[in-house]
């Protein structure tokens, strides 16, 4: 499955956020592989971040990350730069964004 997320960088933290994402910790990358997160890409527009995640099951991955030491350490570190995550309605939350359109899906229908 492919899901999108939206988060926002704290004021003045763009460069630090970029630097910390040049390479995530190997332990976290290993955790992602173990729990079925195959790819995660982040784009930035101003202080807004848009994440595209390819995974087996997003809800299962989130549940697995809740108790993962590598993710806890990463969140404690990267959280300094992230203001919040927003859901599809703009409220605070990590629910995936609503997919509005998909060219590939249109082509096969």
JSON list of N, CA, C and O in Angstrom, two decimals, residues 1-9 17 21 32 35 37 39-45 47-55 57-63 65 71 74-75 78 82 84-100:
[
{"chain": "A", "resi": 1, "resn": "UNK", "atom": "N", "xyz": [0.84, -1.18, 0.00]},
{"chain": "A", "resi": 1, "resn": "UNK", "atom": "CA", "xyz": [0.00, 0.00, 0.00]},
{"chain": "A", "resi": 1, "resn": "UNK", "atom": "C", "xyz": [0.88, 1.24, 0.00]},
{"chain": "A", "resi": 1, "resn": "UNK", "atom": "O", "xyz": [2.03, 1.18, 0.40]},
{"chain": "A", "resi": 2, "resn": "UNK", "atom": "N", "xyz": [0.30, 2.33, -0.49]},
{"chain": "A", "resi": 2, "resn": "UNK", "atom": "CA", "xyz": [1.02, 3.61, -0.52]},
{"chain": "A", "resi": 2, "resn": "UNK", "atom": "C", "xyz": [0.15, 4.64, 0.20]},
{"chain": "A", "resi": 2, "resn": "UNK", "atom": "O", "xyz": [-1.03, 4.79, -0.11]},
{"chain": "A", "resi": 3, "resn": "UNK", "atom": "N", "xyz": [0.75, 5.33, 1.17]},
{"chain": "A", "resi": 3, "resn": "UNK", "atom": "CA", "xyz": [0.01, 6.36, 1.91]},
{"chain": "A", "resi": 3, "resn": "UNK", "atom": "C", "xyz": [0.83, 7.65, 1.92]},
{"chain": "A", "resi": 3, "resn": "UNK", "atom": "O", "xyz": [2.04, 7.62, 1.74]},
{"chain": "A", "resi": 4, "resn": "UNK", "atom": "N", "xyz": [0.14, 8.76, 2.13]},
{"chain": "A", "resi": 4, "resn": "UNK", "atom": "CA", "xyz": [0.79, 10.06, 2.22]},
{"chain": "A", "resi": 4, "resn": "UNK", "atom": "C", "xyz": [0.51, 10.65, 3.60]},
{"chain": "A", "resi": 4, "resn": "UNK", "atom": "O", "xyz": [-0.58, 10.47, 4.15]},
{"chain": "A", "resi": 5, "resn": "UNK", "atom": "N", "xyz": [1.50, 11.35, 4.13]},
{"chain": "A", "resi": 5, "resn": "UNK", "atom": "CA", "xyz": [1.39, 12.03, 5.42]},
{"chain": "A", "resi": 5, "resn": "UNK", "atom": "C", "xyz": [1.81, 13.49, 5.24]},
{"chain": "A", "resi": 5, "resn": "UNK", "atom": "O", "xyz": [2.53, 13.82, 4.29]},
{"chain": "A", "resi": 6, "resn": "UNK", "atom": "N", "xyz": [1.37, 14.34, 6.15]},
{"chain": "A", "resi": 6, "resn": "UNK", "atom": "CA", "xyz": [1.72, 15.76, 6.12]},
{"chain": "A", "resi": 6, "resn": "UNK", "atom": "C", "xyz": [2.19, 16.16, 7.51]},
{"chain": "A", "resi": 6, "resn": "UNK", "atom": "O", "xyz": [1.52, 15.90, 8.50]},
{"chain": "A", "resi": 7, "resn": "UNK", "atom": "N", "xyz": [3.37, 16.78, 7.56]},
{"chain": "A", "resi": 7, "resn": "UNK", "atom": "CA", "xyz": [3.87, 17.31, 8.83]},
{"chain": "A", "resi": 7, "resn": "UNK", "atom": "C", "xyz": [4.41, 18.71, 8.59]},
{"chain": "A", "resi": 7, "resn": "UNK", "atom": "O", "xyz": [4.50, 19.16, 7.45]},
{"chain": "A", "resi": 8, "resn": "UNK", "atom": "N", "xyz": [4.74, 19.38, 9.68]},
{"chain": "A", "resi": 8, "resn": "UNK", "atom": "CA", "xyz": [5.25, 20.74, 9.58]},
{"chain": "A", "resi": 8, "resn": "UNK", "atom": "C", "xyz": [6.52, 20.87, 10.42]},
{"chain": "A", "resi": 8, "resn": "UNK", "atom": "O", "xyz": [6.60, 20.35, 11.53]},
{"chain": "A", "resi": 9, "resn": "UNK", "atom": "N", "xyz": [7.51, 21.58, 9.86]},
{"chain": "A", "resi": 9, "resn": "UNK", "atom": "CA", "xyz": [8.78, 21.80, 10.54]},
{"chain": "A", "resi": 9, "resn": "UNK", "atom": "C", "xyz": [8.65, 23.02, 11.45]},
{"chain": "A", "resi": 9, "resn": "UNK", "atom": "O", "xyz": [8.00, 24.01, 11.10]},
{"chain": "A", "resi": 17, "resn": "UNK", "atom": "N", "xyz": [16.58, 19.80, 10.11]},
{"chain": "A", "resi": 17, "resn": "UNK", "atom": "CA", "xyz": [15.75, 18.67, 9.68]},
{"chain": "A", "resi": 17, "resn": "UNK", "atom": "C", "xyz": [16.39, 17.99, 8.47]},
{"chain": "A", "resi": 17, "resn": "UNK", "atom": "O", "xyz": [16.51, 16.77, 8.43]},
{"chain": "A", "resi": 21, "resn": "UNK", "atom": "N", "xyz": [18.16, 14.14, 8.13]},
{"chain": "A", "resi": 21, "resn": "UNK", "atom": "CA", "xyz": [17.61, 13.17, 7.18]},
{"chain": "A", "resi": 21, "resn": "UNK", "atom": "C", "xyz": [18.57, 12.80, 6.06]},
{"chain": "A", "resi": 21, "resn": "UNK", "atom": "O", "xyz": [18.19, 12.07, 5.14]},
{"chain": "A", "resi": 32, "resn": "UNK", "atom": "N", "xyz": [12.25, -0.53, 9.88]},
{"chain": "A", "resi": 32, "resn": "UNK", "atom": "CA", "xyz": [11.30, -0.32, 8.77]},
{"chain": "A", "resi": 32, "resn": "UNK", "atom": "C", "xyz": [11.22, -1.57, 7.90]},
{"chain": "A", "resi": 32, "resn": "UNK", "atom": "O", "xyz": [10.12, -2.02, 7.54]},
{"chain": "A", "resi": 35, "resn": "UNK", "atom": "N", "xyz": [9.24, -4.40, 9.64]},
{"chain": "A", "resi": 35, "resn": "UNK", "atom": "CA", "xyz": [7.80, -4.23, 9.84]},
{"chain": "A", "resi": 35, "resn": "UNK", "atom": "C", "xyz": [7.05, -3.94, 8.53]},
{"chain": "A", "resi": 35, "resn": "UNK", "atom": "O", "xyz": [5.85, -3.67, 8.55]},
{"chain": "A", "resi": 37, "resn": "UNK", "atom": "N", "xyz": [7.82, -1.56, 6.00]},
{"chain": "A", "resi": 37, "resn": "UNK", "atom": "CA", "xyz": [7.91, -0.25, 5.35]},
{"chain": "A", "resi": 37, "resn": "UNK", "atom": "C", "xyz": [9.03, -0.37, 4.32]},
{"chain": "A", "resi": 37, "resn": "UNK", "atom": "O", "xyz": [10.20, -0.49, 4.67]},
{"chain": "A", "resi": 39, "resn": "UNK", "atom": "N", "xyz": [9.55, 1.80, 1.54]},
{"chain": "A", "resi": 39, "resn": "UNK", "atom": "CA", "xyz": [10.12, 3.06, 1.09]},
{"chain": "A", "resi": 39, "resn": "UNK", "atom": "C", "xyz": [9.42, 4.21, 1.80]},
{"chain": "A", "resi": 39, "resn": "UNK", "atom": "O", "xyz": [8.24, 4.09, 2.17]},
{"chain": "A", "resi": 40, "resn": "UNK", "atom": "N", "xyz": [10.15, 5.32, 1.99]},
{"chain": "A", "resi": 40, "resn": "UNK", "atom": "CA", "xyz": [9.59, 6.52, 2.63]},
{"chain": "A", "resi": 40, "resn": "UNK", "atom": "C", "xyz": [10.32, 7.70, 2.02]},
{"chain": "A", "resi": 40, "resn": "UNK", "atom": "O", "xyz": [11.54, 7.82, 2.14]},
{"chain": "A", "resi": 41, "resn": "UNK", "atom": "N", "xyz": [9.59, 8.55, 1.35]},
{"chain": "A", "resi": 41, "resn": "UNK", "atom": "CA", "xyz": [10.16, 9.72, 0.70]},
{"chain": "A", "resi": 41, "resn": "UNK", "atom": "C", "xyz": [9.50, 10.96, 1.29]},
{"chain": "A", "resi": 41, "resn": "UNK", "atom": "O", "xyz": [8.29, 10.95, 1.55]},
{"chain": "A", "resi": 42, "resn": "UNK", "atom": "N", "xyz": [10.28, 12.03, 1.48]},
{"chain": "A", "resi": 42, "resn": "UNK", "atom": "CA", "xyz": [9.75, 13.27, 2.05]},
{"chain": "A", "resi": 42, "resn": "UNK", "atom": "C", "xyz": [10.06, 14.43, 1.11]},
{"chain": "A", "resi": 42, "resn": "UNK", "atom": "O", "xyz": [11.19, 14.57, 0.66]},
{"chain": "A", "resi": 43, "resn": "UNK", "atom": "N", "xyz": [9.03, 15.24, 0.83]},
{"chain": "A", "resi": 43, "resn": "UNK", "atom": "CA", "xyz": [9.19, 16.48, 0.06]},
{"chain": "A", "resi": 43, "resn": "UNK", "atom": "C", "xyz": [8.84, 17.65, 0.96]},
{"chain": "A", "resi": 43, "resn": "UNK", "atom": "O", "xyz": [8.02, 17.53, 1.86]},
{"chain": "A", "resi": 44, "resn": "UNK", "atom": "N", "xyz": [9.45, 18.81, 0.68]},
{"chain": "A", "resi": 44, "resn": "UNK", "atom": "CA", "xyz": [9.21, 20.00, 1.48]},
{"chain": "A", "resi": 44, "resn": "UNK", "atom": "C", "xyz": [8.70, 21.14, 0.61]},
{"chain": "A", "resi": 44, "resn": "UNK", "atom": "O", "xyz": [9.15, 21.35, -0.50]},
{"chain": "A", "resi": 45, "resn": "UNK", "atom": "N", "xyz": [7.74, 21.88, 1.14]},
{"chain": "A", "resi": 45, "resn": "UNK", "atom": "CA", "xyz": [7.27, 23.14, 0.56]},
{"chain": "A", "resi": 45, "resn": "UNK", "atom": "C", "xyz": [7.16, 24.12, 1.71]},
{"chain": "A", "resi": 45, "resn": "UNK", "atom": "O", "xyz": [6.26, 24.00, 2.55]},
{"chain": "A", "resi": 47, "resn": "UNK", "atom": "N", "xyz": [7.51, 25.33, 5.18]},
{"chain": "A", "resi": 47, "resn": "UNK", "atom": "CA", "xyz": [7.66, 24.57, 6.42]},
{"chain": "A", "resi": 47, "resn": "UNK", "atom": "C", "xyz": [6.82, 23.30, 6.42]},
{"chain": "A", "resi": 47, "resn": "UNK", "atom": "O", "xyz": [6.77, 22.57, 7.39]},
{"chain": "A", "resi": 48, "resn": "UNK", "atom": "N", "xyz": [6.16, 23.02, 5.29]},
{"chain": "A", "resi": 48, "resn": "UNK", "atom": "CA", "xyz": [5.32, 21.82, 5.18]},
{"chain": "A", "resi": 48, "resn": "UNK", "atom": "C", "xyz": [6.12, 20.66, 4.58]},
{"chain": "A", "resi": 48, "resn": "UNK", "atom": "O", "xyz": [6.86, 20.84, 3.63]},
{"chain": "A", "resi": 49, "resn": "UNK", "atom": "N", "xyz": [5.91, 19.48, 5.15]},
{"chain": "A", "resi": 49, "resn": "UNK", "atom": "CA", "xyz": [6.54, 18.26, 4.65]},
{"chain": "A", "resi": 49, "resn": "UNK", "atom": "C", "xyz": [5.47, 17.30, 4.19]},
{"chain": "A", "resi": 49, "resn": "UNK", "atom": "O", "xyz": [4.45, 17.13, 4.87]},
{"chain": "A", "resi": 50, "resn": "UNK", "atom": "N", "xyz": [5.71, 16.67, 3.06]},
{"chain": "A", "resi": 50, "resn": "UNK", "atom": "CA", "xyz": [4.78, 15.68, 2.53]},
{"chain": "A", "resi": 50, "resn": "UNK", "atom": "C", "xyz": [5.55, 14.37, 2.39]},
{"chain": "A", "resi": 50, "resn": "UNK", "atom": "O", "xyz": [6.58, 14.31, 1.74]},
{"chain": "A", "resi": 51, "resn": "UNK", "atom": "N", "xyz": [5.03, 13.33, 3.01]},
{"chain": "A", "resi": 51, "resn": "UNK", "atom": "CA", "xyz": [5.68, 12.04, 3.08]},
{"chain": "A", "resi": 51, "resn": "UNK", "atom": "C", "xyz": [4.90, 11.05, 2.21]},
{"chain": "A", "resi": 51, "resn": "UNK", "atom": "O", "xyz": [3.68, 11.00, 2.28]},
{"chain": "A", "resi": 52, "resn": "UNK", "atom": "N", "xyz": [5.60, 10.25, 1.42]},
{"chain": "A", "resi": 52, "resn": "UNK", "atom": "CA", "xyz": [5.00, 9.16, 0.68]},
{"chain": "A", "resi": 52, "resn": "UNK", "atom": "C", "xyz": [5.62, 7.87, 1.22]},
{"chain": "A", "resi": 52, "resn": "UNK", "atom": "O", "xyz": [6.85, 7.70, 1.18]},
{"chain": "A", "resi": 53, "resn": "UNK", "atom": "N", "xyz": [4.78, 7.00, 1.76]},
{"chain": "A", "resi": 53, "resn": "UNK", "atom": "CA", "xyz": [5.25, 5.77, 2.40]},
{"chain": "A", "resi": 53, "resn": "UNK", "atom": "C", "xyz": [4.68, 4.57, 1.66]},
{"chain": "A", "resi": 53, "resn": "UNK", "atom": "O", "xyz": [3.47, 4.50, 1.42]},
{"chain": "A", "resi": 54, "resn": "UNK", "atom": "N", "xyz": [5.56, 3.66, 1.28]},
{"chain": "A", "resi": 54, "resn": "UNK", "atom": "CA", "xyz": [5.15, 2.39, 0.67]},
{"chain": "A", "resi": 54, "resn": "UNK", "atom": "C", "xyz": [5.37, 1.30, 1.71]},
{"chain": "A", "resi": 54, "resn": "UNK", "atom": "O", "xyz": [6.49, 1.15, 2.22]},
{"chain": "A", "resi": 55, "resn": "UNK", "atom": "N", "xyz": [4.29, 0.60, 2.06]},
{"chain": "A", "resi": 55, "resn": "UNK", "atom": "CA", "xyz": [4.38, -0.39, 3.12]},
{"chain": "A", "resi": 55, "resn": "UNK", "atom": "C", "xyz": [3.37, -1.51, 2.91]},
{"chain": "A", "resi": 55, "resn": "UNK", "atom": "O", "xyz": [2.46, -1.38, 2.09]},
{"chain": "A", "resi": 57, "resn": "UNK", "atom": "N", "xyz": [1.32, -2.72, 5.41]},
{"chain": "A", "resi": 57, "resn": "UNK", "atom": "CA", "xyz": [0.10, -2.39, 6.16]},
{"chain": "A", "resi": 57, "resn": "UNK", "atom": "C", "xyz": [0.45, -1.23, 7.11]},
{"chain": "A", "resi": 57, "resn": "UNK", "atom": "O", "xyz": [1.16, -1.43, 8.09]},
{"chain": "A", "resi": 58, "resn": "UNK", "atom": "N", "xyz": [-0.05, -0.03, 6.82]},
{"chain": "A", "resi": 58, "resn": "UNK", "atom": "CA", "xyz": [0.31, 1.16, 7.60]},
{"chain": "A", "resi": 58, "resn": "UNK", "atom": "C", "xyz": [-0.10, 1.02, 9.06]},
{"chain": "A", "resi": 58, "resn": "UNK", "atom": "O", "xyz": [0.68, 1.32, 9.96]},
{"chain": "A", "resi": 59, "resn": "UNK", "atom": "N", "xyz": [-1.32, 0.56, 9.32]},
{"chain": "A", "resi": 59, "resn": "UNK", "atom": "CA", "xyz": [-1.77, 0.45, 10.71]},
{"chain": "A", "resi": 59, "resn": "UNK", "atom": "C", "xyz": [-0.91, -0.54, 11.50]},
{"chain": "A", "resi": 59, "resn": "UNK", "atom": "O", "xyz": [-0.57, -0.28, 12.66]},
{"chain": "A", "resi": 60, "resn": "UNK", "atom": "N", "xyz": [-0.55, -1.64, 10.89]},
{"chain": "A", "resi": 60, "resn": "UNK", "atom": "CA", "xyz": [0.31, -2.62, 11.56]},
{"chain": "A", "resi": 60, "resn": "UNK", "atom": "C", "xyz": [1.71, -2.04, 11.80]},
{"chain": "A", "resi": 60, "resn": "UNK", "atom": "O", "xyz": [2.30, -2.26, 12.86]},
{"chain": "A", "resi": 61, "resn": "UNK", "atom": "N", "xyz": [2.22, -1.28, 10.83]},
{"chain": "A", "resi": 61, "resn": "UNK", "atom": "CA", "xyz": [3.54, -0.66, 10.99]},
{"chain": "A", "resi": 61, "resn": "UNK", "atom": "C", "xyz": [3.52, 0.34, 12.14]},
{"chain": "A", "resi": 61, "resn": "UNK", "atom": "O", "xyz": [4.44, 0.36, 12.96]},
{"chain": "A", "resi": 62, "resn": "UNK", "atom": "N", "xyz": [2.50, 1.17, 12.21]},
{"chain": "A", "resi": 62, "resn": "UNK", "atom": "CA", "xyz": [2.40, 2.15, 13.29]},
{"chain": "A", "resi": 62, "resn": "UNK", "atom": "C", "xyz": [2.33, 1.45, 14.64]},
{"chain": "A", "resi": 62, "resn": "UNK", "atom": "O", "xyz": [2.99, 1.85, 15.60]},
{"chain": "A", "resi": 63, "resn": "UNK", "atom": "N", "xyz": [1.57, 0.37, 14.72]},
{"chain": "A", "resi": 63, "resn": "UNK", "atom": "CA", "xyz": [1.46, -0.38, 15.97]},
{"chain": "A", "resi": 63, "resn": "UNK", "atom": "C", "xyz": [2.82, -0.97, 16.35]},
{"chain": "A", "resi": 63, "resn": "UNK", "atom": "O", "xyz": [3.22, -0.94, 17.52]},
{"chain": "A", "resi": 65, "resn": "UNK", "atom": "N", "xyz": [5.77, 0.19, 15.54]},
{"chain": "A", "resi": 65, "resn": "UNK", "atom": "CA", "xyz": [6.70, 1.27, 15.91]},
{"chain": "A", "resi": 65, "resn": "UNK", "atom": "C", "xyz": [6.47, 1.78, 17.33]},
{"chain": "A", "resi": 65, "resn": "UNK", "atom": "O", "xyz": [7.39, 2.32, 17.94]},
{"chain": "A", "resi": 71, "resn": "UNK", "atom": "N", "xyz": [12.83, 3.47, 16.88]},
{"chain": "A", "resi": 71, "resn": "UNK", "atom": "CA", "xyz": [11.90, 4.54, 16.54]},
{"chain": "A", "resi": 71, "resn": "UNK", "atom": "C", "xyz": [11.74, 5.52, 17.70]},
{"chain": "A", "resi": 71, "resn": "UNK", "atom": "O", "xyz": [11.67, 6.73, 17.48]},
{"chain": "A", "resi": 74, "resn": "UNK", "atom": "N", "xyz": [14.69, 7.78, 17.57]},
{"chain": "A", "resi": 74, "resn": "UNK", "atom": "CA", "xyz": [14.58, 8.69, 16.43]},
{"chain": "A", "resi": 74, "resn": "UNK", "atom": "C", "xyz": [13.56, 9.79, 16.71]},
{"chain": "A", "resi": 74, "resn": "UNK", "atom": "O", "xyz": [13.82, 10.97, 16.46]},
{"chain": "A", "resi": 75, "resn": "UNK", "atom": "N", "xyz": [12.40, 9.43, 17.23]},
{"chain": "A", "resi": 75, "resn": "UNK", "atom": "CA", "xyz": [11.36, 10.42, 17.50]},
{"chain": "A", "resi": 75, "resn": "UNK", "atom": "C", "xyz": [11.82, 11.43, 18.54]},
{"chain": "A", "resi": 75, "resn": "UNK", "atom": "O", "xyz": [11.53, 12.62, 18.44]},
{"chain": "A", "resi": 78, "resn": "UNK", "atom": "N", "xyz": [14.41, 13.64, 16.35]},
{"chain": "A", "resi": 78, "resn": "UNK", "atom": "CA", "xyz": [13.85, 14.41, 15.22]},
{"chain": "A", "resi": 78, "resn": "UNK", "atom": "C", "xyz": [12.67, 15.27, 15.68]},
{"chain": "A", "resi": 78, "resn": "UNK", "atom": "O", "xyz": [12.35, 16.29, 15.06]},
{"chain": "A", "resi": 82, "resn": "UNK", "atom": "N", "xyz": [10.22, 18.92, 14.38]},
{"chain": "A", "resi": 82, "resn": "UNK", "atom": "CA", "xyz": [8.87, 18.74, 13.82]},
{"chain": "A", "resi": 82, "resn": "UNK", "atom": "C", "xyz": [7.84, 19.39, 14.73]},
{"chain": "A", "resi": 82, "resn": "UNK", "atom": "O", "xyz": [7.75, 19.06, 15.91]},
{"chain": "A", "resi": 84, "resn": "UNK", "atom": "N", "xyz": [4.35, 19.38, 14.16]},
{"chain": "A", "resi": 84, "resn": "UNK", "atom": "CA", "xyz": [3.24, 18.45, 14.31]},
{"chain": "A", "resi": 84, "resn": "UNK", "atom": "C", "xyz": [2.95, 17.76, 13.00]},
{"chain": "A", "resi": 84, "resn": "UNK", "atom": "O", "xyz": [3.45, 18.14, 11.95]},
{"chain": "A", "resi": 85, "resn": "UNK", "atom": "N", "xyz": [2.13, 16.71, 13.07]},
{"chain": "A", "resi": 85, "resn": "UNK", "atom": "CA", "xyz": [1.59, 16.04, 11.89]},
{"chain": "A", "resi": 85, "resn": "UNK", "atom": "C", "xyz": [0.13, 16.45, 11.77]},
{"chain": "A", "resi": 85, "resn": "UNK", "atom": "O", "xyz": [-0.53, 16.74, 12.77]},
{"chain": "A", "resi": 86, "resn": "UNK", "atom": "N", "xyz": [-0.37, 16.50, 10.55]},
{"chain": "A", "resi": 86, "resn": "UNK", "atom": "CA", "xyz": [-1.77, 16.84, 10.30]},
{"chain": "A", "resi": 86, "resn": "UNK", "atom": "C", "xyz": [-2.45, 15.71, 9.54]},
{"chain": "A", "resi": 86, "resn": "UNK", "atom": "O", "xyz": [-1.84, 15.08, 8.68]},
{"chain": "A", "resi": 87, "resn": "UNK", "atom": "N", "xyz": [-3.74, 15.51, 9.82]},
{"chain": "A", "resi": 87, "resn": "UNK", "atom": "CA", "xyz": [-4.50, 14.50, 9.09]},
{"chain": "A", "resi": 87, "resn": "UNK", "atom": "C", "xyz": [-5.13, 15.12, 7.84]},
{"chain": "A", "resi": 87, "resn": "UNK", "atom": "O", "xyz": [-4.88, 16.29, 7.51]},
{"chain": "A", "resi": 88, "resn": "UNK", "atom": "N", "xyz": [-5.97, 14.37, 7.15]},
{"chain": "A", "resi": 88, "resn": "UNK", "atom": "CA", "xyz": [-6.56, 14.82, 5.89]},
{"chain": "A", "resi": 88, "resn": "UNK", "atom": "C", "xyz": [-7.43, 16.06, 6.05]},
{"chain": "A", "resi": 88, "resn": "UNK", "atom": "O", "xyz": [-7.61, 16.83, 5.10]},
{"chain": "A", "resi": 89, "resn": "UNK", "atom": "N", "xyz": [-7.97, 16.29, 7.22]},
{"chain": "A", "resi": 89, "resn": "UNK", "atom": "CA", "xyz": [-8.83, 17.45, 7.46]},
{"chain": "A", "resi": 89, "resn": "UNK", "atom": "C", "xyz": [-8.07, 18.63, 8.04]},
{"chain": "A", "resi": 89, "resn": "UNK", "atom": "O", "xyz": [-8.65, 19.65, 8.38]},
{"chain": "A", "resi": 90, "resn": "UNK", "atom": "N", "xyz": [-6.75, 18.49, 8.20]},
{"chain": "A", "resi": 90, "resn": "UNK", "atom": "CA", "xyz": [-5.92, 19.58, 8.72]},
{"chain": "A", "resi": 90, "resn": "UNK", "atom": "C", "xyz": [-5.78, 19.58, 10.24]},
{"chain": "A", "resi": 90, "resn": "UNK", "atom": "O", "xyz": [-5.05, 20.39, 10.78]},
{"chain": "A", "resi": 91, "resn": "UNK", "atom": "N", "xyz": [-6.46, 18.65, 10.90]},
{"chain": "A", "resi": 91, "resn": "UNK", "atom": "CA", "xyz": [-6.34, 18.56, 12.35]},
{"chain": "A", "resi": 91, "resn": "UNK", "atom": "C", "xyz": [-5.04, 17.85, 12.71]},
{"chain": "A", "resi": 91, "resn": "UNK", "atom": "O", "xyz": [-4.44, 17.16, 11.88]},
{"chain": "A", "resi": 92, "resn": "UNK", "atom": "N", "xyz": [-4.60, 18.01, 13.95]},
{"chain": "A", "resi": 92, "resn": "UNK", "atom": "CA", "xyz": [-3.38, 17.34, 14.39]},
{"chain": "A", "resi": 92, "resn": "UNK", "atom": "C", "xyz": [-3.62, 15.84, 14.42]},
{"chain": "A", "resi": 92, "resn": "UNK", "atom": "O", "xyz": [-4.62, 15.36, 14.94]},
{"chain": "A", "resi": 93, "resn": "UNK", "atom": "N", "xyz": [-2.69, 15.08, 13.82]},
{"chain": "A", "resi": 93, "resn": "UNK", "atom": "CA", "xyz": [-2.81, 13.62, 13.81]},
{"chain": "A", "resi": 93, "resn": "UNK", "atom": "C", "xyz": [-1.97, 13.01, 12.71]},
{"chain": "A", "resi": 93, "resn": "UNK", "atom": "O", "xyz": [-1.56, 13.69, 11.77]},
{"chain": "A", "resi": 94, "resn": "UNK", "atom": "N", "xyz": [-1.71, 11.71, 12.82]},
{"chain": "A", "resi": 94, "resn": "UNK", "atom": "CA", "xyz": [-0.87, 11.03, 11.85]},
{"chain": "A", "resi": 94, "resn": "UNK", "atom": "C", "xyz": [-1.66, 10.14, 10.90]},
{"chain": "A", "resi": 94, "resn": "UNK", "atom": "O", "xyz": [-1.10, 9.27, 10.24]},
{"chain": "A", "resi": 95, "resn": "UNK", "atom": "N", "xyz": [-2.97, 10.33, 10.82]},
{"chain": "A", "resi": 95, "resn": "UNK", "atom": "CA", "xyz": [-3.75, 9.56, 9.87]},
{"chain": "A", "resi": 95, "resn": "UNK", "atom": "C", "xyz": [-3.33, 9.93, 8.45]},
{"chain": "A", "resi": 95, "resn": "UNK", "atom": "O", "xyz": [-3.01, 11.09, 8.17]},
{"chain": "A", "resi": 96, "resn": "UNK", "atom": "N", "xyz": [-3.30, 8.95, 7.55]},
{"chain": "A", "resi": 96, "resn": "UNK", "atom": "CA", "xyz": [-2.92, 9.25, 6.17]},
{"chain": "A", "resi": 96, "resn": "UNK", "atom": "C", "xyz": [-3.82, 10.29, 5.53]},
{"chain": "A", "resi": 96, "resn": "UNK", "atom": "O", "xyz": [-5.00, 10.43, 5.87]},
{"chain": "A", "resi": 97, "resn": "UNK", "atom": "N", "xyz": [-3.23, 11.02, 4.59]},
{"chain": "A", "resi": 97, "resn": "UNK", "atom": "CA", "xyz": [-4.00, 12.00, 3.82]},
{"chain": "A", "resi": 97, "resn": "UNK", "atom": "C", "xyz": [-4.97, 11.28, 2.88]},
{"chain": "A", "resi": 97, "resn": "UNK", "atom": "O", "xyz": [-4.76, 10.12, 2.53]},
{"chain": "A", "resi": 98, "resn": "UNK", "atom": "N", "xyz": [-6.00, 11.97, 2.48]},
{"chain": "A", "resi": 98, "resn": "UNK", "atom": "CA", "xyz": [-6.98, 11.41, 1.54]},
{"chain": "A", "resi": 98, "resn": "UNK", "atom": "C", "xyz": [-6.39, 11.42, 0.14]},
{"chain": "A", "resi": 98, "resn": "UNK", "atom": "O", "xyz": [-5.89, 12.43, -0.34]},
{"chain": "A", "resi": 99, "resn": "UNK", "atom": "N", "xyz": [-6.45, 10.27, -0.53]},
{"chain": "A", "resi": 99, "resn": "UNK", "atom": "CA", "xyz": [-6.04, 10.22, -1.93]},
{"chain": "A", "resi": 99, "resn": "UNK", "atom": "C", "xyz": [-7.20, 10.71, -2.78]},
{"chain": "A", "resi": 99, "resn": "UNK", "atom": "O", "xyz": [-8.30, 10.19, -2.69]},
{"chain": "A", "resi": 100, "resn": "UNK", "atom": "N", "xyz": [-6.95, 11.70, -3.60]},
{"chain": "A", "resi": 100, "resn": "UNK", "atom": "CA", "xyz": [-8.00, 12.29, -4.41]},
{"chain": "A", "resi": 100, "resn": "UNK", "atom": "C", "xyz": [-8.01, 11.70, -5.82]},
{"chain": "A", "resi": 100, "resn": "UNK", "atom": "O", "xyz": [-9.08, 11.48, -6.39]}
]
